[in-house]
Tab-separated table of C-alpha atoms in Angstrom:
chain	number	residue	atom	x	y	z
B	1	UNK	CA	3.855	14.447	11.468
B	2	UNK	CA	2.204	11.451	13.028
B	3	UNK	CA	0.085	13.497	15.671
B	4	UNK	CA	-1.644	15.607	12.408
B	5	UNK	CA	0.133	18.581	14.019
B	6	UNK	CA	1.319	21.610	11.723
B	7	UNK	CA	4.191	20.606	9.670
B	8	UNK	CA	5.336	24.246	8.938
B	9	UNK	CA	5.720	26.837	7.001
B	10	UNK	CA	4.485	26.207	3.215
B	11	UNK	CA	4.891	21.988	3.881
B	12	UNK	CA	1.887	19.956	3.888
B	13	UNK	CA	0.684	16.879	5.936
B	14	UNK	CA	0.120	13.804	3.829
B	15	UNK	CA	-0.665	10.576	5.105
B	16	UNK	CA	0.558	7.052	4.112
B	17	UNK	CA	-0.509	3.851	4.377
B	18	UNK	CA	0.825	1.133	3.969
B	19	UNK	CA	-1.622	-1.961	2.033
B	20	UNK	CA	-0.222	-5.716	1.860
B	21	UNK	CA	-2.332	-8.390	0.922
B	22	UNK	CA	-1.315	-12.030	2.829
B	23	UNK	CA	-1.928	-15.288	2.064
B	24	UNK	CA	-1.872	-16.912	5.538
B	25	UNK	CA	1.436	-16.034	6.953
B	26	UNK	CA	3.064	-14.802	3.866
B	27	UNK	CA	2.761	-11.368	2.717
B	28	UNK	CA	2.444	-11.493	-1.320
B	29	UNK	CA	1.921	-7.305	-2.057
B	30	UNK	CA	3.265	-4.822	-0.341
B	31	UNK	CA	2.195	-0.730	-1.230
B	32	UNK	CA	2.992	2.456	0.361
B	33	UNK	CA	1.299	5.634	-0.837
B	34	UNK	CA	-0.427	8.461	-0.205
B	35	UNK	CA	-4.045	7.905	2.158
B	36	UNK	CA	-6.602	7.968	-0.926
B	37	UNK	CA	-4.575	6.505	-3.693
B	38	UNK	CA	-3.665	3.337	-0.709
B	39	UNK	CA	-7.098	2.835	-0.222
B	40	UNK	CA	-8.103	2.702	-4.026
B	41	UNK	CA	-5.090	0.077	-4.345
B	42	UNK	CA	-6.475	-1.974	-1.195
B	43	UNK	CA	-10.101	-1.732	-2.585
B	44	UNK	CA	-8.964	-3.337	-5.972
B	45	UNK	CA	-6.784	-5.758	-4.127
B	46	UNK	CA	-9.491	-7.120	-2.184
B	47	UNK	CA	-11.789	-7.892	-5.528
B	48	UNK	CA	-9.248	-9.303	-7.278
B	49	UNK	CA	-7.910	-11.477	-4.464
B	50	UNK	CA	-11.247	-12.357	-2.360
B	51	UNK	CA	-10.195	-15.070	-0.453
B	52	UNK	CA	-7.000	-13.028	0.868
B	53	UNK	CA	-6.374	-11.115	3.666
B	54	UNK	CA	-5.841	-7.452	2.995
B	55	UNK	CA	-4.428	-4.940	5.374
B	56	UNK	CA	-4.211	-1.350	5.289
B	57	UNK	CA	-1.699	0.379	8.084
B	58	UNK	CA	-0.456	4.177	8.722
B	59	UNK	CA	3.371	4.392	7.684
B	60	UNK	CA	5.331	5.711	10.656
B	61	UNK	CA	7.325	8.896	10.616
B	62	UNK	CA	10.560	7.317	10.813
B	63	UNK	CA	10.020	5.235	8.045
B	64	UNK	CA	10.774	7.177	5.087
B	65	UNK	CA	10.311	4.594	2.458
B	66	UNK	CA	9.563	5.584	-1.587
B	67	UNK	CA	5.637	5.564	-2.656
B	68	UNK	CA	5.095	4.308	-5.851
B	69	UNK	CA	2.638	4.798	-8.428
B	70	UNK	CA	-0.374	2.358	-8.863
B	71	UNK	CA	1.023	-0.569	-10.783
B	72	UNK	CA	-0.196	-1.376	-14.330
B	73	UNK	CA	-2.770	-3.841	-15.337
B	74	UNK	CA	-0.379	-7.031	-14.951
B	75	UNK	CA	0.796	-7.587	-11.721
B	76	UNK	CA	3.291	-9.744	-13.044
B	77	UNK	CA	5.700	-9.340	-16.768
B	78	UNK	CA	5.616	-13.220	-17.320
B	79	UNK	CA	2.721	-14.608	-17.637
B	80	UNK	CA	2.064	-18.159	-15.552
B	81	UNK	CA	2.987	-21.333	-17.481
């Protein structure tokens, strides 16, 4: 529930957020999870990519879209050339 309302019976309000990191226009990560693990994820973001813009926004209701868990150590499985 967006207004932080009660959810009901034996259910329990989480927040998500929702953390991409943008190089000018272009949106390069995009994250949904849970309030605390989001803001560990955009915290680690913005060290390892300084220079880049990193945004952290509430995911609506309506938007039911998976979480997933923190990704590894490589961002990427091939390495750069």
């Amino acid at each position: 529930m967006a207004d932080g309302g009660d959810p009901g019976p034996g259910l329990v309000w989480v927040e998500r957020r929702r953390v991409r990191v943008w190089f000018g226009d272009h949106v390069v990560a995009d994250y949904r999870a849970e309030a605390e693990v989001a803001e560990r994820y955009a915290a680690a973001m913005s060290r390892r990519f300084a220079g880049l813009r990193v945004t952290t926004d509430p995911v609506p209701d309506h938007d039911p879209g998976p979480d997933r868990a923190l990704p590894g150590e490589r961002l990427w499985e091939v390495a750069p050339k």
